[in-house]
CSV table of N, CA, C and O in Angstrom, one decimal:
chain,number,residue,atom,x,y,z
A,1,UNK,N,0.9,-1.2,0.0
A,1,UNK,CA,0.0,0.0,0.0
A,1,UNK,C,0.9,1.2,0.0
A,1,UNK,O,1.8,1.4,0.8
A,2,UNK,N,0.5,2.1,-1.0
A,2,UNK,CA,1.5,3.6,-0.8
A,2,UNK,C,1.0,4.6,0.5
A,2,UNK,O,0.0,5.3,0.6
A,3,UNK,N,2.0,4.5,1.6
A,3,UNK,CA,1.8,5.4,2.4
A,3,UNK,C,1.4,6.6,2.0
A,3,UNK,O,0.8,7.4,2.8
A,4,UNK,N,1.7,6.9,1.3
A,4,UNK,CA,1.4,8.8,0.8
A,4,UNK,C,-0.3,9.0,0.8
A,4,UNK,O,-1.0,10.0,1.1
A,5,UNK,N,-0.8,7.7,0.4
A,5,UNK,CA,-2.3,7.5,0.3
A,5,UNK,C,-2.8,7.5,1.8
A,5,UNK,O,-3.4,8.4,2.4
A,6,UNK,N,-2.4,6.0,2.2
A,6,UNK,CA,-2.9,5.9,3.4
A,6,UNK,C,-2.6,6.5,4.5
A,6,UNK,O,-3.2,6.2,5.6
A,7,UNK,N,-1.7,7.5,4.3
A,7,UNK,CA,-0.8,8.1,5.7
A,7,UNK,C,-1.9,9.1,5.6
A,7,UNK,O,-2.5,9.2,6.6
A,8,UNK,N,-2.2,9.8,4.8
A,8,UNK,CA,-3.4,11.3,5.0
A,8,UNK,C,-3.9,11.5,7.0
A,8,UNK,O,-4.4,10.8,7.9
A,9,UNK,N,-3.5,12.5,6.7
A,9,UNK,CA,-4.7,12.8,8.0
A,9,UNK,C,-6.1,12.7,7.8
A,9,UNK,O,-6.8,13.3,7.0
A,10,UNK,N,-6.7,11.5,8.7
A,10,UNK,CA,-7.9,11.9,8.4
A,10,UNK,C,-9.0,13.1,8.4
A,10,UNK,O,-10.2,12.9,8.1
A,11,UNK,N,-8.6,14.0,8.8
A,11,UNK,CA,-9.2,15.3,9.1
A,11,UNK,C,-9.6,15.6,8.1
A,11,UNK,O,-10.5,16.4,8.0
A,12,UNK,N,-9.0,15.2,6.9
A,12,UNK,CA,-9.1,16.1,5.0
A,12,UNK,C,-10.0,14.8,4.4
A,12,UNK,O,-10.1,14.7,3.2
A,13,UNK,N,-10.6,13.9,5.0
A,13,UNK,CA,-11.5,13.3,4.5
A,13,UNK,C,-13.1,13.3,5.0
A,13,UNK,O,-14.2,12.8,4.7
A,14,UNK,N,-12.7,14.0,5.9
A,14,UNK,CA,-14.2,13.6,7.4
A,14,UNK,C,-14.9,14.7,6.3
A,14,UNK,O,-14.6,15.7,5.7
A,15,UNK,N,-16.2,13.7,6.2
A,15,UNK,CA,-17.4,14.7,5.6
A,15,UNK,C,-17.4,16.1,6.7
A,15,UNK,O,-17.1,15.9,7.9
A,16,UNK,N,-17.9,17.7,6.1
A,16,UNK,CA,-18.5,18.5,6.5
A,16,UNK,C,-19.3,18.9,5.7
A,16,UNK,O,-19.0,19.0,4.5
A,17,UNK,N,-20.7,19.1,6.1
A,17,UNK,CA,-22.3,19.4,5.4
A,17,UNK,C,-22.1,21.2,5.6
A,17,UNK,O,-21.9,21.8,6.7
A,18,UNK,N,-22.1,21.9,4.4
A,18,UNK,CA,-22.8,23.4,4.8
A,18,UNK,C,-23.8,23.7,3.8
A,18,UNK,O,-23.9,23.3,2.6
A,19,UNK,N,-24.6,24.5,4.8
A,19,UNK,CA,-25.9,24.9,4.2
A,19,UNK,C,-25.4,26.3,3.0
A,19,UNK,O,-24.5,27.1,3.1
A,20,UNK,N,-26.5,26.1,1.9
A,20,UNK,CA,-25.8,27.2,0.9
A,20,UNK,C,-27.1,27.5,0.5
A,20,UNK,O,-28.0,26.7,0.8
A,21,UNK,N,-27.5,28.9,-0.1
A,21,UNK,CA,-28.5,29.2,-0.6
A,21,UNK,C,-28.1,29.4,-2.4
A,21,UNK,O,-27.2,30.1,-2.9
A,22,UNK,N,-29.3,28.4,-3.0
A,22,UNK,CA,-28.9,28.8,-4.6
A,22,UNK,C,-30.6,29.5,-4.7
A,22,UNK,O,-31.6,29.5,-4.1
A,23,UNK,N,-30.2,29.7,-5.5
A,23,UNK,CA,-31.9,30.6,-6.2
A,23,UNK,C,-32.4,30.8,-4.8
A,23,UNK,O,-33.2,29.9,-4.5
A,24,UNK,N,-32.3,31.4,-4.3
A,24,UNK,CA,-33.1,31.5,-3.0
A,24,UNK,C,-33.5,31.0,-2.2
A,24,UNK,O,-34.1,31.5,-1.2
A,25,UNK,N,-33.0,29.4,-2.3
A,25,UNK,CA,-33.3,28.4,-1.8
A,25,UNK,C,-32.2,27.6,-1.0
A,25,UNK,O,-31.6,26.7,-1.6
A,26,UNK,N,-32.1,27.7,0.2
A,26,UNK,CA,-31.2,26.5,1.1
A,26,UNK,C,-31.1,25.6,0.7
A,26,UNK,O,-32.0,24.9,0.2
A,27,UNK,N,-29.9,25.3,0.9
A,27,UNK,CA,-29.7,23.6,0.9
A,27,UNK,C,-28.0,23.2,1.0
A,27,UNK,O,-26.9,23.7,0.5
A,28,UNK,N,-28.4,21.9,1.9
A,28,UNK,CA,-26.6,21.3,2.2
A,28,UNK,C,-26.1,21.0,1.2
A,28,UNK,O,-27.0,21.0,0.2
A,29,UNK,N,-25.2,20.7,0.9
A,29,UNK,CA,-23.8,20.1,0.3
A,29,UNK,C,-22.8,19.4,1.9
A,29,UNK,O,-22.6,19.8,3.0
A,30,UNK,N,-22.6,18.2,1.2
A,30,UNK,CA,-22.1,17.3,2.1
A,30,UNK,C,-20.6,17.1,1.2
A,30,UNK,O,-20.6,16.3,0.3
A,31,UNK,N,-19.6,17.8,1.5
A,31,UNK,CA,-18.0,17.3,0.6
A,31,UNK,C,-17.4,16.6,1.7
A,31,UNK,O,-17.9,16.3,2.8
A,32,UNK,N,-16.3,16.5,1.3
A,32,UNK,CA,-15.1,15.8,2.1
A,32,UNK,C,-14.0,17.4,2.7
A,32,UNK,O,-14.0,18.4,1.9
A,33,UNK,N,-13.5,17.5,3.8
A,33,UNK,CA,-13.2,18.6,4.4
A,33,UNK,C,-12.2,19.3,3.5
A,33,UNK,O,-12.3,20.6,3.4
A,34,UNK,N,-11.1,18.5,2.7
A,34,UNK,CA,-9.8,18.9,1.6
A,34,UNK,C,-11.1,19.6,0.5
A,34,UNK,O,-11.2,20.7,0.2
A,35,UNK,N,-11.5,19.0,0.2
A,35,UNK,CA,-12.8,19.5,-1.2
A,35,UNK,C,-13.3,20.8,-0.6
A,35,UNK,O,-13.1,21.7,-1.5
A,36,UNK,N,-13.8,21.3,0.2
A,36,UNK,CA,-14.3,22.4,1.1
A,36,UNK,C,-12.7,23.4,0.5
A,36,UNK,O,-12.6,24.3,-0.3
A,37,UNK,N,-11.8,23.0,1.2
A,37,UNK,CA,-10.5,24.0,1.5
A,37,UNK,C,-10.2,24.2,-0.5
A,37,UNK,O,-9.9,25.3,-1.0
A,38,UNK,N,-10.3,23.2,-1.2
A,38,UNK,CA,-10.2,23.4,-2.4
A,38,UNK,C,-11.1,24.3,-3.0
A,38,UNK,O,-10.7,25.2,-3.7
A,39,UNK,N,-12.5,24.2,-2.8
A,39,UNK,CA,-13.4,25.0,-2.9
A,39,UNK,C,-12.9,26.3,-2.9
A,39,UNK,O,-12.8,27.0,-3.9
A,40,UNK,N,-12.6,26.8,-1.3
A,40,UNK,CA,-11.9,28.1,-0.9
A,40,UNK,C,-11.4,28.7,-1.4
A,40,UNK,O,-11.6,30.0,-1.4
A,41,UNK,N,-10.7,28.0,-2.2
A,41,UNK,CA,-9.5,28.4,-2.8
A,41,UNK,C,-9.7,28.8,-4.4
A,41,UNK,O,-8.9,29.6,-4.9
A,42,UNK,N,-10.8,28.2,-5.0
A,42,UNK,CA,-11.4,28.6,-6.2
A,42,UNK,C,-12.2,29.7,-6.1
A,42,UNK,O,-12.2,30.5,-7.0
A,43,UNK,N,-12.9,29.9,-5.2
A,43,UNK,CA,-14.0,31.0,-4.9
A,43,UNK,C,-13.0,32.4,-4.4
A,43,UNK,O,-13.6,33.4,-4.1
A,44,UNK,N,-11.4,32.5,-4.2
A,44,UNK,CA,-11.1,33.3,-3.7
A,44,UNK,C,-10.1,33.7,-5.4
A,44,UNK,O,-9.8,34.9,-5.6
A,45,UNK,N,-9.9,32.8,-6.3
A,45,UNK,CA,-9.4,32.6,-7.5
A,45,UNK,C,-10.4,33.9,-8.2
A,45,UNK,O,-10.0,34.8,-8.9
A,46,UNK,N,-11.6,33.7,-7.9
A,46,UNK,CA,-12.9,34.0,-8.2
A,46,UNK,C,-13.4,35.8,-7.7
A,46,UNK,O,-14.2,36.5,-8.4
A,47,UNK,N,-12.9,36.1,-6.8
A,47,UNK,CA,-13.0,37.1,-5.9
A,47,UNK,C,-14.1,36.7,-5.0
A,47,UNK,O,-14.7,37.7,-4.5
A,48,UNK,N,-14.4,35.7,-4.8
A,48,UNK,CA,-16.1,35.3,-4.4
A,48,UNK,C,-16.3,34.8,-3.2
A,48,UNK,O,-15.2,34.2,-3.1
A,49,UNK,N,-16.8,34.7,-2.3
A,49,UNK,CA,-17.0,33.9,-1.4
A,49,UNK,C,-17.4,32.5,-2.0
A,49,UNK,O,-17.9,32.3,-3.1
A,50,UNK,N,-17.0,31.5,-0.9
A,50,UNK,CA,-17.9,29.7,-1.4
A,50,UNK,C,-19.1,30.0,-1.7
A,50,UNK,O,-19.2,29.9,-2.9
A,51,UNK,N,-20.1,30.3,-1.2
A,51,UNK,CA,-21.6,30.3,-1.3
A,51,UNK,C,-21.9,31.4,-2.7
A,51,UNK,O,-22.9,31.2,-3.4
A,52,UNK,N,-21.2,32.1,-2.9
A,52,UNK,CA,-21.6,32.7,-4.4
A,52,UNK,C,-20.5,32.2,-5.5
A,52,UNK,O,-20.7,32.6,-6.6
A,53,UNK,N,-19.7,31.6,-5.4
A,53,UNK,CA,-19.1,30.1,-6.3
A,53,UNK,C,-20.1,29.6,-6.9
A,53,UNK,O,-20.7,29.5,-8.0
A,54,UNK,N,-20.1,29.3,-5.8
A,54,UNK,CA,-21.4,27.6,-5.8
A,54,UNK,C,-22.4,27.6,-6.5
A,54,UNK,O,-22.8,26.8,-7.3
A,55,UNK,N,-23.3,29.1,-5.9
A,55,UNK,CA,-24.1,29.2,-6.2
A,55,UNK,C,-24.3,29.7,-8.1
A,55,UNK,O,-25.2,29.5,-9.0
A,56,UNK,N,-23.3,30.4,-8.0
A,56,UNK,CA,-22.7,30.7,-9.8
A,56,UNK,C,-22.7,29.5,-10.6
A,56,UNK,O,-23.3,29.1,-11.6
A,57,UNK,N,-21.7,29.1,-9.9
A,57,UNK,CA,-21.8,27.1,-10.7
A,57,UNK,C,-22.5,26.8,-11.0
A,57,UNK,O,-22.6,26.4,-12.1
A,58,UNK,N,-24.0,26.4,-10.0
A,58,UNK,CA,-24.7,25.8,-9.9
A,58,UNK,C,-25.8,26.7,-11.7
A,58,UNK,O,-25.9,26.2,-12.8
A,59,UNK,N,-26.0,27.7,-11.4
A,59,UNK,CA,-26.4,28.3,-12.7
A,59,UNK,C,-25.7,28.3,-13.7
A,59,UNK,O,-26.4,28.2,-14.8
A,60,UNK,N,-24.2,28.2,-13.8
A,60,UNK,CA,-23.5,28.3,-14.7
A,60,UNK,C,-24.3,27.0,-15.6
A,60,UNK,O,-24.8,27.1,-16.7
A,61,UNK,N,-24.1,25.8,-14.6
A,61,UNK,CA,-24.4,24.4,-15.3
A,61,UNK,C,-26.0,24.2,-15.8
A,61,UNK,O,-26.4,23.8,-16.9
A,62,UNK,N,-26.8,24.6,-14.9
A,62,UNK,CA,-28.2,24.5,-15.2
A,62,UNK,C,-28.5,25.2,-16.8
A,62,UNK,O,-29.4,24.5,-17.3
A,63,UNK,N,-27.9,26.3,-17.7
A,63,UNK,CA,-27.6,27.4,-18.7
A,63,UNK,C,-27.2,26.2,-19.6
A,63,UNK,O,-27.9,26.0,-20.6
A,64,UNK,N,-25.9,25.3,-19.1
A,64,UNK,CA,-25.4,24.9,-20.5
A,64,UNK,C,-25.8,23.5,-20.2
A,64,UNK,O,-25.9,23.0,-21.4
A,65,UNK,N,-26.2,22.3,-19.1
A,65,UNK,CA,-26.6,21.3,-19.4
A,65,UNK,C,-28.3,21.1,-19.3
A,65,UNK,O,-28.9,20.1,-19.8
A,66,UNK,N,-28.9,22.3,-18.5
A,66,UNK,CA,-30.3,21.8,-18.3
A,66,UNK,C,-30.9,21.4,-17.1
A,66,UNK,O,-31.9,21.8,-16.5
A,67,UNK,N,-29.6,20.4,-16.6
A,67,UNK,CA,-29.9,19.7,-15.4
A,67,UNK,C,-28.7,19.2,-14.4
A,67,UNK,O,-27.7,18.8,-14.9
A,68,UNK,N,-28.8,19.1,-13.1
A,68,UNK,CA,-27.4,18.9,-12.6
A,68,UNK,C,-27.9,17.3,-11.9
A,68,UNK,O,-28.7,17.3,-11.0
A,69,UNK,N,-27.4,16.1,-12.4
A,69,UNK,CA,-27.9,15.1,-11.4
A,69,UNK,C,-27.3,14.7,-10.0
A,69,UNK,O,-27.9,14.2,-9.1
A,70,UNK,N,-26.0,14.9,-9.9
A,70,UNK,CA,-25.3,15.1,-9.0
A,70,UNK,C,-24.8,16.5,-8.6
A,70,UNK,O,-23.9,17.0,-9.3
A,71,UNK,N,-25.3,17.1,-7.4
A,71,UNK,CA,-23.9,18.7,-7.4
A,71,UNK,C,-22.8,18.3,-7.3
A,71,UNK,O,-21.9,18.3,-8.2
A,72,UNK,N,-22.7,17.6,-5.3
A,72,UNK,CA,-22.0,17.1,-5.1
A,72,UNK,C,-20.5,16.5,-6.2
A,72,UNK,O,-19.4,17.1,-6.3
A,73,UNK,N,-20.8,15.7,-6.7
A,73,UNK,CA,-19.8,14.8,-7.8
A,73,UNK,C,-19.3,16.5,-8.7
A,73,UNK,O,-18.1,16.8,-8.9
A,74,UNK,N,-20.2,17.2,-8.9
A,74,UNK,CA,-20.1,18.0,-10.0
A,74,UNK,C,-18.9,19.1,-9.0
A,74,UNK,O,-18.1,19.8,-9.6
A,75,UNK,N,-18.9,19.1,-7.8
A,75,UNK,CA,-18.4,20.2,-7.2
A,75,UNK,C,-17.0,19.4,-6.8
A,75,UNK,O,-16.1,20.2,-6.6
A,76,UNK,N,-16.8,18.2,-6.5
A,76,UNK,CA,-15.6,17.1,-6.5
A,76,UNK,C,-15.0,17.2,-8.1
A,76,UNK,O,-13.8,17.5,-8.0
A,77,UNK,N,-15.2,17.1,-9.2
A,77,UNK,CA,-15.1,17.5,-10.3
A,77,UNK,C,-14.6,18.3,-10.5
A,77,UNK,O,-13.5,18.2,-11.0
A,78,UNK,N,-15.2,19.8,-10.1
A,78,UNK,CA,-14.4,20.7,-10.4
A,78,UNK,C,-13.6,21.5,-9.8
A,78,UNK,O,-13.3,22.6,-10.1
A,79,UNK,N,-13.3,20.6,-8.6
A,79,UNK,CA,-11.7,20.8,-7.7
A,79,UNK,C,-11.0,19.9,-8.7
A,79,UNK,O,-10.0,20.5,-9.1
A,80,UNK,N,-11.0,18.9,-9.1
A,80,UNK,CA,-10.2,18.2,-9.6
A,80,UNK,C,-9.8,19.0,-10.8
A,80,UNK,O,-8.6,19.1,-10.9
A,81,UNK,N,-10.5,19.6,-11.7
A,81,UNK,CA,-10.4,20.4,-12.7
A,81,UNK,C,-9.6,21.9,-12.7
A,81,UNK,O,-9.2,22.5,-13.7
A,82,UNK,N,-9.4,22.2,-11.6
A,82,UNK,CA,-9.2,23.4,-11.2
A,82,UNK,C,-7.6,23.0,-10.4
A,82,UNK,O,-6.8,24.0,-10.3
A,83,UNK,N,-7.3,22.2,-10.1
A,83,UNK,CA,-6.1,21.6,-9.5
A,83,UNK,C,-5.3,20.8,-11.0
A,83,UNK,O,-4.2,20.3,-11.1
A,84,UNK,N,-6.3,20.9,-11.7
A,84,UNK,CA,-5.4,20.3,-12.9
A,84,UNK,C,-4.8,20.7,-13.9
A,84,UNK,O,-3.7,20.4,-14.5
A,85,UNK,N,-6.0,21.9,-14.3
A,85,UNK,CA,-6.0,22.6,-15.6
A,85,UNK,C,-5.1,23.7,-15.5
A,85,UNK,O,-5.1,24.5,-14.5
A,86,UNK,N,-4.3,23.8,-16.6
A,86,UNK,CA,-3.0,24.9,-16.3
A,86,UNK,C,-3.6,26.7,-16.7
A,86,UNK,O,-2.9,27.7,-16.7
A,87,UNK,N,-5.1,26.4,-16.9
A,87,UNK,CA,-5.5,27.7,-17.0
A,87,UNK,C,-5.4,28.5,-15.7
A,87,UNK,O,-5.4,29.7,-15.7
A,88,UNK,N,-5.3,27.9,-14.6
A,88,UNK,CA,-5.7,28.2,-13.1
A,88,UNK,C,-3.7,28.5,-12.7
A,88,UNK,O,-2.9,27.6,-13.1
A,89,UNK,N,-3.2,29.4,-12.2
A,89,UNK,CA,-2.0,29.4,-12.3
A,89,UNK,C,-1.6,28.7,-10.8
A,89,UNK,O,-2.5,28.5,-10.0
A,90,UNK,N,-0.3,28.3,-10.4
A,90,UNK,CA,-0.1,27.6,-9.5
A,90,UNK,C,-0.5,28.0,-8.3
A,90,UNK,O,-0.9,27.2,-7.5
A,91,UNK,N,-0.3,29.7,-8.2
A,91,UNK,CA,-0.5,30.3,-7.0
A,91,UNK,C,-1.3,30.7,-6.3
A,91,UNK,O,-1.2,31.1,-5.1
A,92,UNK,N,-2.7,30.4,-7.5
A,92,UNK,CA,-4.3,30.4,-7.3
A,92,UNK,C,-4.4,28.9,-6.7
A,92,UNK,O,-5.6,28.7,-6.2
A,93,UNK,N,-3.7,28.0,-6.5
A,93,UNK,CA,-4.3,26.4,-6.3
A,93,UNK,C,-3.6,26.2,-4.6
A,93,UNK,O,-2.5,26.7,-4.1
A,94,UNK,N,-4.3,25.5,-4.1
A,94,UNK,CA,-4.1,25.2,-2.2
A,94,UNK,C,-3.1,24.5,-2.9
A,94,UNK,O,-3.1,23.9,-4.0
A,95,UNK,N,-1.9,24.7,-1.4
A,95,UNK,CA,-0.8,23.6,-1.7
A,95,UNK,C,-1.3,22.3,-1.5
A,95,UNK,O,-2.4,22.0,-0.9
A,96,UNK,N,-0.4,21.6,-2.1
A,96,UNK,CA,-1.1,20.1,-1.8
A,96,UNK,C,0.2,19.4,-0.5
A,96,UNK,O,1.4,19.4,-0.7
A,97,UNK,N,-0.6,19.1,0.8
A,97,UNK,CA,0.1,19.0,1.7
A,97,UNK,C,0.2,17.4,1.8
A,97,UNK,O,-0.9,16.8,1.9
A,98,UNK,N,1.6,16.6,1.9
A,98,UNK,CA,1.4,15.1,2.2
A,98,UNK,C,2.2,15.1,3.6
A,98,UNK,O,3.2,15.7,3.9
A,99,UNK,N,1.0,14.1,4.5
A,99,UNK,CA,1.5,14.3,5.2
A,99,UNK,C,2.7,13.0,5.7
A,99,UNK,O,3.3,13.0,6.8
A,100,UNK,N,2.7,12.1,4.6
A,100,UNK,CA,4.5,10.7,4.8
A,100,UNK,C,4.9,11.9,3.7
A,100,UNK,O,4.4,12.5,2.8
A,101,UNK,N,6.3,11.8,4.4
A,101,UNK,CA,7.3,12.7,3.7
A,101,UNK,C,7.9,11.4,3.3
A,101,UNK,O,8.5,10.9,4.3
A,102,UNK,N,7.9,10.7,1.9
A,102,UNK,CA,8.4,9.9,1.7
A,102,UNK,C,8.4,9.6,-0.1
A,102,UNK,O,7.4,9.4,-0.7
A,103,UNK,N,9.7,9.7,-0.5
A,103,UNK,CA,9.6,9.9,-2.2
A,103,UNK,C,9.0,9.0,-3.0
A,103,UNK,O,9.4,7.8,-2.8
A,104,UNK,N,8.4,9.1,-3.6
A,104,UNK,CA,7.9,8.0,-4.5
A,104,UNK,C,8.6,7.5,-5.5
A,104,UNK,O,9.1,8.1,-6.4
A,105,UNK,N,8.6,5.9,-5.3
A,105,UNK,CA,9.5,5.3,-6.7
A,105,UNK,C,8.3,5.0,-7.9
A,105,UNK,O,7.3,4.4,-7.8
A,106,UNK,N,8.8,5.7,-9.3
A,106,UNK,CA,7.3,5.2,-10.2
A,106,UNK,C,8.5,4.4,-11.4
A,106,UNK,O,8.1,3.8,-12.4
């Protein structure tokens, strides 16, 4: 097993639920606590707070697909997208912290 995986603190995995208002309307989002801090970190990319991110997104997507069946997945998605895509410059993106300091052989 690669420690770099399994070594994580669990703290960056523990679900946190916050309540967000889209169209006027409340409602949770349940991420993983690292997904939240990545969040952060896009919404400040953004000049935005999380909750008008989100809430932008959430319209953004409704505009070009219609329908969102998952947020959730959709909002894990585009942390991953946003941590990947070289449009986003490095200094806009959370460090990525491991916590085994240990080099990887590939």
């Amino acid at each position: 097993m690669c420690h770099v995986f399994s070594g994580q603190d669990p703290e960056t995995y523990r679900f946190v639920t916050r309540s967000i208002r889209i169209n006027g309307h409340s409602t949770s989002v349940r991420l993983e606590a690292r997904f939240w801090d990545i969040l952060e970190a896009m919404a400040r990319s953004q000049n935005m707070t999380v909750p008008q991110f989100v809430s932008e997104l959430y319209e953004e997507v409704l505009e070009l697909q219609g329908e969102i069946s998952n947020f959730a997945s959709l909002l894990r998605c585009a942390c991953l997208v946003f941590l990947t895509d070289e449009r986003f410059p490095q200094s806009v993106r959370p460090s990525a912290k491991l916590s085994v300091e240990e080099s990887i052989a590939v």
